[in-house]
């Protein structure tokens, strides 16, 4: 009997009516002769609601408590889904991360899975049940609840599919697959029937929240067949596959907008060996990901040092950097979160030298100033002012000929 892992995101389970409809879809897969294990997110908007409650009390709550708080969203939803399936005459049981258990490291709010025990789920499946796993959450070796980072239920689903050696992992969401840009921002975005793990990994890592980037990494590593579909019906879907299975190859596969970006600048930092290390090492120790770094030309032995961090880590980063800034006698520390990062992604970038120039031209034609630039084999990213983010995505998308002129999405 084929074994399928299905994951339903927040917008697909946003109300009891949504949950009922999803439960009927799950039941249909089961009736059609599949063994089905399900992963659910919290009901749409619930994770934000819980985070906002914590933010009313503290701008930097302890990670352990934040995780204990937000994990309740998935717990509620998994139980409601199991109750609904039972009400439809199917045997079902909900499981929290710590009941499997799904073991993670100790990095609260963005933990990584270190082990996933499947005995409980396997015996539920063997008994003909439909197990419903609460996504996004795990437990660390101290027994504390952890979460996998925003959007992390995708990763729970792929990890479960890999561990169960499932035939397929289906990600159900509010769009019918992966597009060349977020269709909510770029109405002319094109639907992709297939995309390589590598390109999807870049898109996801640069802000395309359709899939959690760690989920793509795991799918590639364990060769999990992964498909993105709409939970609201329709025939379209996107398969994430190996590079050689992608037929049509364009230089640029997609354009992304990353909003979770902030910058910190240290003004008049002594320009001598070891300073960058001194500023950034505490951030690395705190698992804060520093992305782009700029140091301007030194004047009188002093330079300004600017770098980006995720906005979700900004408060913590400011605290850590301020200590170092005092130590090295920087004259001032500035922080701002009114920036975004736009990126063009594609495996053709490394072999096509004109790509960066084309991207910069499309931004300048819209009078958008570029504050920072970074490139790799597969992508070019620019940091720009937040208010131009969506315009920039559309401009770059058009410049690379990605616009779908035949069929504009409504
Ligand atoms: P879920 O709650 O189901 O996990 P998410 O909101 O996390 O859903 O992800 C789906 C959303 O991802 C879409 O509604 C869309 O706005 C956004 N998105 C961003 N980039 C893309 C892209 N390239 N293709 C499709 N959707 C994208
Ligand atoms: N509920 C979590 C979030 O909103 C995890 C997820 O949806 O995948 O980020
Ligand atoms: Mg998501």
Short mmCIF file of C-alpha atoms and ligand atoms in Angstrom, two decimals:
data_model
loop_
_atom_site.label_atom_id
_atom_site.label_comp_id
_atom_site.label_asym_id
_atom_site.label_seq_id
_atom_site.Cartn_x
_atom_site.Cartn_y
_atom_site.Cartn_z
CA UNK A 1 0.00 0.00 0.00
CA UNK A 2 1.52 3.38 -0.98
CA UNK A 3 2.45 5.57 1.98
CA UNK A 4 1.88 9.31 1.63
CA UNK A 5 2.78 12.11 4.03
CA UNK A 6 0.48 15.12 3.59
CA UNK A 7 1.15 18.53 5.13
CA UNK A 8 -1.52 21.21 5.49
CA UNK A 9 -0.43 24.80 6.16
CA UNK A 10 -2.13 27.46 8.27
CA UNK A 11 -4.41 28.92 5.60
CA UNK A 12 -5.67 25.41 4.75
CA UNK A 13 -6.78 24.81 8.35
CA UNK A 14 -7.79 28.38 9.26
CA UNK A 15 -11.29 27.50 10.56
CA UNK A 16 -13.37 24.48 11.54
CA UNK A 17 -14.92 24.53 8.06
CA UNK A 18 -11.44 24.44 6.51
CA UNK A 19 -10.44 21.58 8.82
CA UNK A 20 -13.57 19.64 7.80
CA UNK A 21 -12.79 20.09 4.13
CA UNK A 22 -9.16 19.05 4.59
CA UNK A 23 -10.25 16.03 6.66
CA UNK A 24 -12.48 14.91 3.78
CA UNK A 25 -9.50 15.15 1.41
CA UNK A 26 -7.38 13.07 3.77
CA UNK A 27 -10.18 10.51 4.11
CA UNK A 28 -10.45 10.29 0.30
CA UNK A 29 -6.72 9.51 -0.02
CA UNK A 30 -7.15 6.78 2.57
CA UNK A 31 -10.25 5.32 0.91
CA UNK A 32 -8.38 5.25 -2.39
CA UNK A 33 -6.01 2.72 -0.86
CA UNK A 34 -3.17 4.80 0.56
CA UNK A 35 -1.66 4.76 4.00
CA UNK A 36 -1.71 8.43 5.05
CA UNK A 37 0.24 10.28 7.76
CA UNK A 38 -0.59 13.96 8.16
CA UNK A 39 1.36 16.96 9.45
CA UNK A 40 -0.52 20.15 10.32
CA UNK A 41 0.46 23.76 11.02
CA UNK A 42 -1.35 25.98 13.49
CA UNK A 43 -4.65 27.47 12.31
CA UNK A 44 -3.89 30.50 10.09
CA UNK A 45 -2.82 33.57 12.08
CA UNK A 46 -2.49 31.66 15.37
CA UNK A 47 1.33 31.65 15.54
CA UNK A 48 1.39 35.44 14.98
CA UNK A 49 -1.32 35.91 17.60
CA UNK A 50 0.69 33.96 20.18
CA UNK A 51 3.93 35.80 19.33
CA UNK A 52 2.13 39.13 19.69
CA UNK A 53 0.93 38.14 23.16
CA UNK A 54 4.53 37.50 24.21
CA UNK A 55 5.64 40.76 22.56
CA UNK A 56 3.16 42.68 24.75
CA UNK A 57 5.24 41.55 27.72
CA UNK A 58 8.81 41.56 26.39
CA UNK A 59 10.62 42.47 23.18
CA UNK A 60 13.08 39.64 23.74
CA UNK A 61 11.27 36.76 25.53
CA UNK A 62 13.28 33.69 26.62
CA UNK A 63 13.46 31.31 23.63
CA UNK A 64 12.40 28.32 25.72
CA UNK A 65 9.16 30.00 26.79
CA UNK A 66 8.44 31.40 23.33
CA UNK A 67 8.69 27.87 21.94
CA UNK A 68 6.43 26.44 24.68
CA UNK A 69 3.91 29.15 23.78
CA UNK A 70 3.83 28.90 19.97
CA UNK A 71 3.92 25.08 19.90
CA UNK A 72 0.38 25.13 21.33
CA UNK A 73 -0.91 26.33 17.93
CA UNK A 74 0.01 23.06 16.24
CA UNK A 75 -1.15 21.01 19.23
CA UNK A 76 -4.63 22.52 19.01
CA UNK A 77 -4.85 22.01 15.26
CA UNK A 78 -3.65 18.39 15.29
CA UNK A 79 -6.20 17.46 17.96
CA UNK A 80 -9.02 19.22 16.06
CA UNK A 81 -8.04 17.37 12.88
CA UNK A 82 -8.05 13.99 14.67
CA UNK A 83 -11.44 14.79 16.23
CA UNK A 84 -12.80 15.69 12.78
CA UNK A 85 -11.51 12.50 11.15
CA UNK A 86 -12.98 10.42 13.99
CA UNK A 87 -16.31 12.21 13.47
CA UNK A 88 -16.17 11.14 9.82
CA UNK A 89 -15.70 7.50 10.86
CA UNK A 90 -11.90 7.22 10.48
CA UNK A 91 -9.62 6.18 13.30
CA UNK A 92 -7.16 8.96 14.01
CA UNK A 93 -4.78 10.11 16.74
CA UNK A 94 -2.83 13.34 17.20
CA UNK A 95 0.85 13.39 18.20
CA UNK A 96 2.93 16.25 19.51
CA UNK A 97 6.63 16.43 18.71
CA UNK A 98 7.59 15.17 22.16
CA UNK A 99 5.29 12.15 21.84
CA UNK A 100 7.13 10.74 18.79
CA UNK A 101 9.66 12.00 19.86
CA UNK A 102 11.09 14.39 17.28
CA UNK A 103 14.44 15.33 18.83
CA UNK A 104 16.14 18.64 18.03
CA UNK A 105 19.24 20.56 19.08
CA UNK A 106 18.98 23.26 21.75
CA UNK A 107 18.66 26.32 19.52
CA UNK A 108 15.26 27.60 20.61
CA UNK A 109 13.01 29.22 17.94
CA UNK A 110 15.08 27.76 15.07
CA UNK A 111 16.04 24.28 16.17
CA UNK A 112 17.30 21.61 13.79
CA UNK A 113 16.05 18.05 13.84
CA UNK A 114 18.68 15.59 15.11
CA UNK A 115 16.55 12.44 15.33
CA UNK A 116 13.02 11.36 14.54
CA UNK A 117 11.56 8.23 16.10
CA UNK A 118 8.85 6.67 13.97
CA UNK A 119 7.76 3.63 16.03
CA UNK A 120 4.62 5.35 17.36
CA UNK A 121 3.55 6.54 13.92
CA UNK A 122 4.33 3.18 12.32
CA UNK A 123 2.18 1.28 14.79
CA UNK A 124 -0.68 3.77 14.34
CA UNK A 125 -0.42 3.25 10.56
CA UNK A 126 -0.23 -0.54 11.00
CA UNK A 127 -3.47 -0.38 12.98
CA UNK A 128 -5.10 1.43 10.06
CA UNK A 129 -5.19 4.80 11.81
CA UNK A 130 -4.49 8.23 10.36
CA UNK A 131 -1.80 9.79 12.57
CA UNK A 132 -1.86 13.61 12.74
CA UNK A 133 1.50 15.07 13.70
CA UNK A 134 1.80 18.59 15.10
CA UNK A 135 4.29 20.29 12.76
CA UNK A 136 6.98 22.84 13.62
CA UNK A 137 7.75 21.45 17.08
CA UNK A 138 10.18 19.06 18.72
CA UNK A 139 11.84 18.38 22.03
CA UNK A 140 15.48 18.81 22.98
CA UNK A 141 17.60 16.55 25.15
CA UNK A 142 16.64 18.52 28.28
CA UNK A 143 12.99 17.74 27.60
CA UNK A 144 12.17 21.35 26.63
CA UNK A 145 9.84 22.04 23.70
CA UNK A 146 11.61 23.55 20.68
CA UNK A 147 10.38 24.91 17.34
CA UNK A 148 11.98 24.72 13.90
CA UNK A 149 11.66 28.36 12.75
CA UNK A 150 8.74 30.08 10.99
CA UNK A 151 7.31 27.85 8.30
CA UNK A 152 8.93 24.80 9.92
CA UNK A 153 5.96 22.42 9.53
CA UNK A 154 7.16 21.74 5.97
CA UNK A 155 10.37 20.42 7.50
CA UNK A 156 8.47 18.20 9.93
CA UNK A 157 6.60 16.72 6.97
CA UNK A 158 9.67 16.03 4.83
CA UNK A 159 11.60 14.64 7.82
CA UNK A 160 8.68 12.32 8.58
CA UNK A 161 8.42 11.25 4.93
CA UNK A 162 12.16 10.52 4.85
CA UNK A 163 12.11 8.58 8.14
CA UNK A 164 9.05 6.53 7.09
CA UNK A 165 10.49 6.05 3.57
CA UNK A 166 7.17 7.34 2.28
CA UNK A 167 6.40 7.18 -1.43
CA UNK A 168 5.67 10.89 -1.56
CA UNK A 169 5.42 14.05 0.54
CA UNK A 170 2.57 16.35 -0.48
CA UNK A 171 2.63 19.97 0.72
CA UNK A 172 -0.88 21.46 0.57
CA UNK A 173 -1.06 25.25 0.73
CA UNK A 174 -3.03 28.27 -0.55
CA UNK A 175 -1.37 28.38 -4.01
CA UNK A 176 -1.25 25.62 -6.62
CA UNK A 177 2.52 25.28 -6.71
CA UNK A 178 5.77 27.18 -7.00
CA UNK A 179 5.79 30.27 -9.25
CA UNK A 180 8.63 32.36 -10.70
CA UNK A 181 7.80 34.93 -7.98
CA UNK A 182 5.29 35.23 -5.16
CA UNK A 183 2.00 35.43 -7.11
CA UNK A 184 0.62 37.67 -4.36
CA UNK A 185 3.25 40.29 -5.29
CA UNK A 186 3.76 39.61 -8.97
CA UNK A 187 0.46 38.84 -10.78
CA UNK A 188 2.39 37.91 -13.92
CA UNK A 189 4.41 35.19 -12.15
CA UNK A 190 4.54 31.90 -14.07
CA UNK A 191 3.62 28.52 -12.67
CA UNK A 192 6.49 26.00 -12.66
CA UNK A 193 5.67 22.32 -13.29
CA UNK A 194 9.09 21.29 -12.00
CA UNK A 195 11.95 22.96 -10.20
CA UNK A 196 15.26 21.48 -9.06
CA UNK A 197 16.01 20.96 -5.37
CA UNK A 198 18.98 23.30 -5.77
CA UNK A 199 16.99 26.20 -7.22
CA UNK A 200 14.11 25.67 -4.80
CA UNK A 201 16.60 25.68 -1.92
CA UNK A 202 17.93 29.07 -3.07
CA UNK A 203 14.42 30.52 -3.55
CA UNK A 204 13.30 29.28 -0.13
CA UNK A 205 16.46 30.54 1.58
CA UNK A 206 15.96 33.97 0.03
CA UNK A 207 12.39 34.56 1.16
CA UNK A 208 10.04 32.40 -0.95
CA UNK A 209 8.06 31.09 2.00
CA UNK A 210 6.17 28.54 -0.10
CA UNK A 211 8.61 25.96 1.34
CA UNK A 212 10.80 26.08 4.46
CA UNK A 213 14.36 25.89 3.15
CA UNK A 214 15.39 23.12 5.53
CA UNK A 215 12.55 20.97 4.14
CA UNK A 216 14.04 21.26 0.64
CA UNK A 217 17.50 20.43 1.96
CA UNK A 218 16.16 17.26 3.63
CA UNK A 219 14.11 16.29 0.56
CA UNK A 220 17.22 16.50 -1.61
CA UNK A 221 19.41 14.66 0.87
CA UNK A 222 16.98 11.78 1.33
CA UNK A 223 15.57 11.98 -2.21
CA UNK A 224 12.01 12.41 -0.97
CA UNK A 225 9.59 12.96 -3.89
CA UNK A 226 8.13 16.36 -2.96
CA UNK A 227 5.12 18.05 -4.53
CA UNK A 228 3.39 21.37 -3.77
CA UNK A 229 -0.39 21.52 -4.36
CA UNK A 230 -3.33 23.71 -3.46
CA UNK A 231 -5.62 22.53 -0.68
CA UNK A 232 -8.40 24.47 -2.42
CA UNK A 233 -8.45 22.18 -5.48
CA UNK A 234 -7.28 22.52 -9.09
CA UNK A 235 -5.06 20.29 -11.20
CA UNK A 236 -1.81 22.25 -11.11
CA UNK A 237 1.11 21.26 -8.93
CA UNK A 238 4.89 21.63 -8.76
CA UNK A 239 7.32 18.75 -8.36
CA UNK A 240 10.69 19.41 -6.72
CA UNK A 241 13.10 17.12 -8.58
CA UNK A 242 16.77 16.52 -9.42
CA UNK A 243 18.38 19.03 -11.76
CA UNK A 244 18.56 16.67 -14.75
CA UNK A 245 14.79 16.10 -14.60
CA UNK A 246 14.00 19.79 -15.23
CA UNK A 247 13.30 20.15 -18.95
CA UNK A 248 13.06 23.86 -19.68
CA UNK A 249 15.97 25.78 -18.29
CA UNK A 250 16.09 29.53 -18.16
CA UNK A 251 18.96 31.63 -16.80
CA UNK A 252 16.80 32.98 -13.99
CA UNK A 253 14.28 30.63 -12.41
CA UNK A 254 12.70 33.06 -9.97
CA UNK A 255 12.75 36.34 -8.08
CA UNK A 256 12.30 36.60 -4.32
CA UNK A 257 11.62 39.21 -1.66
CA UNK A 258 12.98 38.68 1.85
CA UNK A 259 11.35 40.97 4.40
CA UNK A 260 12.93 39.50 7.51
CA UNK A 261 16.10 41.61 7.12
CA UNK A 262 17.58 44.31 9.34
CA UNK A 263 20.93 46.02 9.37
CA UNK A 264 23.29 47.05 12.12
CA UNK A 265 26.03 49.64 11.52
CA UNK A 266 28.96 50.41 13.77
CA UNK A 267 30.34 53.86 13.08
CA UNK A 268 34.05 54.71 13.34
CA UNK A 269 35.41 51.31 14.20
CA UNK A 270 39.24 51.05 14.45
CA UNK A 271 40.45 49.48 11.18
CA UNK A 272 42.77 46.74 12.47
CA UNK A 273 43.00 42.93 12.28
CA UNK A 274 40.55 40.97 14.42
CA UNK A 275 37.82 43.61 14.64
CA UNK A 276 35.33 41.90 12.30
CA UNK A 277 35.84 38.67 14.23
CA UNK A 278 35.31 40.42 17.55
CA UNK A 279 32.02 41.95 16.38
CA UNK A 280 30.61 38.89 14.65
CA UNK A 281 31.81 35.96 16.83
CA UNK A 282 29.19 36.50 19.58
CA UNK A 283 26.47 36.49 16.93
CA UNK A 284 27.73 33.18 15.54
CA UNK A 285 27.79 31.76 19.08
CA UNK A 286 24.15 32.81 19.50
CA UNK A 287 23.23 31.11 16.16
CA UNK A 288 22.37 34.47 14.59
CA UNK A 289 22.92 34.34 10.87
CA UNK A 290 24.89 37.33 9.53
CA UNK A 291 24.28 37.61 5.82
CA UNK A 292 25.68 40.62 3.98
CA UNK A 293 28.67 42.54 5.33
CA UNK A 294 30.11 45.85 4.15
CA UNK A 295 33.12 47.73 5.49
CA UNK A 296 33.70 51.08 3.85
CA UNK A 297 37.14 52.49 3.01
CA UNK A 298 39.21 53.41 6.04
CA UNK A 299 39.75 57.09 6.86
CA UNK A 300 42.33 58.02 9.54
CA UNK A 301 42.42 54.36 10.62
CA UNK A 302 38.66 54.15 11.20
CA UNK A 303 35.92 52.50 9.10
CA UNK A 304 32.15 51.96 9.28
CA UNK A 305 31.07 48.33 9.55
CA UNK A 306 27.55 47.30 8.42
CA UNK A 307 25.91 43.89 8.28
CA UNK A 308 22.45 42.32 8.03
CA UNK A 309 20.70 39.94 10.44
CA UNK A 310 17.16 38.50 10.43
CA UNK A 311 14.73 41.04 11.96
CA UNK A 312 13.53 38.26 14.26
CA UNK A 313 17.04 38.26 15.81
CA UNK A 314 17.56 42.03 15.78
CA UNK A 315 16.97 42.74 19.48
CA UNK A 316 19.26 39.93 20.57
CA UNK A 317 21.90 40.96 18.00
CA UNK A 318 21.81 44.59 19.16
CA UNK A 319 22.41 43.52 22.75
CA UNK A 320 25.40 41.37 21.78
CA UNK A 321 26.94 43.89 19.37
CA UNK A 322 26.53 46.82 21.76
CA UNK A 323 28.84 45.09 24.24
CA UNK A 324 31.54 44.64 21.60
CA UNK A 325 30.99 48.17 20.27
CA UNK A 326 31.81 49.61 23.71
CA UNK A 327 34.86 47.37 23.96
CA UNK A 328 36.32 48.54 20.64
CA UNK A 329 35.30 52.18 21.14
CA UNK A 330 33.04 52.43 18.11
CA UNK A 331 31.55 55.91 18.11
CA UNK A 332 27.95 54.78 17.51
CA UNK A 333 25.71 51.78 16.77
CA UNK A 334 22.76 52.24 14.38
CA UNK A 335 20.07 49.66 13.63
CA UNK A 336 17.25 49.73 11.12
CA UNK A 337 14.64 47.35 9.80
CA UNK A 338 13.20 49.39 6.96
CA UNK A 339 15.10 47.36 4.36
CA UNK A 340 14.37 44.24 2.31
CA UNK A 341 16.40 41.93 0.12
CA UNK A 342 15.43 41.17 -3.49
CA UNK A 343 17.15 38.30 -5.27
CA UNK A 344 17.30 36.75 -8.71
CA UNK A 345 17.89 32.99 -8.58
CA UNK A 346 18.92 30.50 -11.24
CA UNK A 347 21.57 27.93 -12.05
CA UNK A 348 22.32 29.87 -15.27
CA UNK A 349 23.82 32.79 -13.33
CA UNK A 350 27.31 31.31 -13.02
CA UNK A 351 27.67 30.93 -16.79
CA UNK A 352 25.97 34.18 -17.87
CA UNK A 353 28.04 37.24 -17.01
CA UNK A 354 25.41 39.87 -17.94
CA UNK A 355 22.89 38.89 -15.25
CA UNK A 356 24.03 41.27 -12.51
CA UNK A 357 24.14 44.24 -14.88
CA UNK A 358 20.62 43.50 -16.10
CA UNK A 359 19.31 43.30 -12.55
CA UNK A 360 20.98 46.57 -11.51
CA UNK A 361 19.67 48.26 -14.64
CA UNK A 362 16.09 47.19 -13.92
CA UNK A 363 16.36 48.68 -10.41
CA UNK A 364 17.92 51.93 -11.59
CA UNK A 365 15.19 52.31 -14.22
CA UNK A 366 12.72 52.44 -11.31
CA UNK A 367 14.96 54.85 -9.40
CA UNK A 368 15.61 52.28 -6.69
CA UNK A 369 18.87 52.73 -4.80
CA UNK A 370 20.91 49.60 -4.00
CA UNK A 371 22.35 49.65 -0.47
CA UNK A 372 24.16 46.30 -0.45
CA UNK A 373 24.92 43.57 -2.99
CA UNK A 374 25.92 39.95 -2.67
CA UNK A 375 26.30 37.22 -5.28
CA UNK A 376 26.92 33.50 -5.47
CA UNK A 377 26.92 30.90 -8.23
CA UNK A 378 23.14 30.70 -8.12
CA UNK A 379 21.92 34.14 -7.07
CA UNK A 380 22.31 37.89 -6.99
CA UNK A 381 20.83 39.76 -4.03
CA UNK A 382 20.37 43.47 -3.41
CA UNK A 383 19.33 45.20 -0.21
CA UNK A 384 17.01 48.12 -0.92
CA UNK A 385 14.56 50.34 0.96
CA UNK A 386 11.52 48.38 2.16
CA UNK A 387 8.95 50.52 0.38
CA UNK A 388 10.37 49.55 -3.03
CA UNK A 389 10.46 45.78 -2.37
CA UNK A 390 7.40 44.68 -4.35
CA UNK A 391 8.06 47.09 -7.22
CA UNK A 392 11.62 45.75 -7.45
CA UNK A 393 10.39 42.14 -7.68
CA UNK A 394 8.08 43.02 -10.56
CA UNK A 395 10.77 45.05 -12.35
CA UNK A 396 13.39 42.28 -12.12
CA UNK A 397 10.83 39.62 -13.07
CA UNK A 398 9.94 41.57 -16.21
CA UNK A 399 13.56 42.39 -17.09
CA UNK A 400 14.44 38.69 -17.21
CA UNK A 401 11.50 37.90 -19.48
CA UNK A 402 9.71 35.86 -16.83
CA UNK A 403 6.37 37.71 -17.11
CA UNK A 404 3.48 35.57 -18.18
CA UNK A 405 1.78 37.75 -20.75
CA UNK A 406 -0.90 35.25 -21.71
CA UNK A 407 -2.59 34.50 -18.45
CA UNK A 408 -2.59 37.08 -15.68
CA UNK A 409 -3.63 35.64 -12.31
CA UNK A 410 -6.62 37.34 -10.74
P1 LIG B 1 1.29 27.61 4.48
O1 LIG B 1 0.58 28.28 5.59
O2 LIG B 1 0.43 26.68 3.68
O3 LIG B 1 2.58 26.97 4.91
P2 LIG B 1 2.77 29.86 3.44
O4 LIG B 1 2.09 31.17 3.61
O5 LIG B 1 3.87 29.51 4.37
O6 LIG B 1 1.64 28.74 3.42
O7 LIG B 1 3.33 29.73 1.94
C1 LIG B 1 2.46 29.95 0.85
C2 LIG B 1 2.67 31.37 0.32
O8 LIG B 1 3.99 31.49 -0.20
C3 LIG B 1 1.82 31.75 -0.86
O9 LIG B 1 0.55 32.21 -0.45
C4 LIG B 1 2.62 32.83 -1.56
O10 LIG B 1 2.15 34.12 -1.23
C5 LIG B 1 4.02 32.66 -0.96
N1 LIG B 1 5.07 32.55 -1.97
C6 LIG B 1 6.26 33.21 -1.91
N2 LIG B 1 7.00 32.94 -2.98
C7 LIG B 1 6.30 32.07 -3.75
C8 LIG B 1 6.57 31.43 -5.00
N3 LIG B 1 7.71 31.61 -5.65
N4 LIG B 1 5.62 30.61 -5.50
C9 LIG B 1 4.46 30.40 -4.85
N5 LIG B 1 4.15 31.00 -3.66
C10 LIG B 1 5.06 31.82 -3.11
N1 LIG B 2 2.79 27.74 12.50
C1 LIG B 2 4.18 27.99 12.21
C2 LIG B 2 4.32 29.34 11.52
O1 LIG B 2 3.35 30.05 11.35
C3 LIG B 2 4.82 26.89 11.40
C4 LIG B 2 4.25 26.68 10.01
O2 LIG B 2 3.21 27.23 9.67
O3 LIG B 2 4.87 25.93 9.26
O4 LIG B 2 5.41 29.72 11.18
MG1 LIG B 3 4.49 27.74 5.27
#
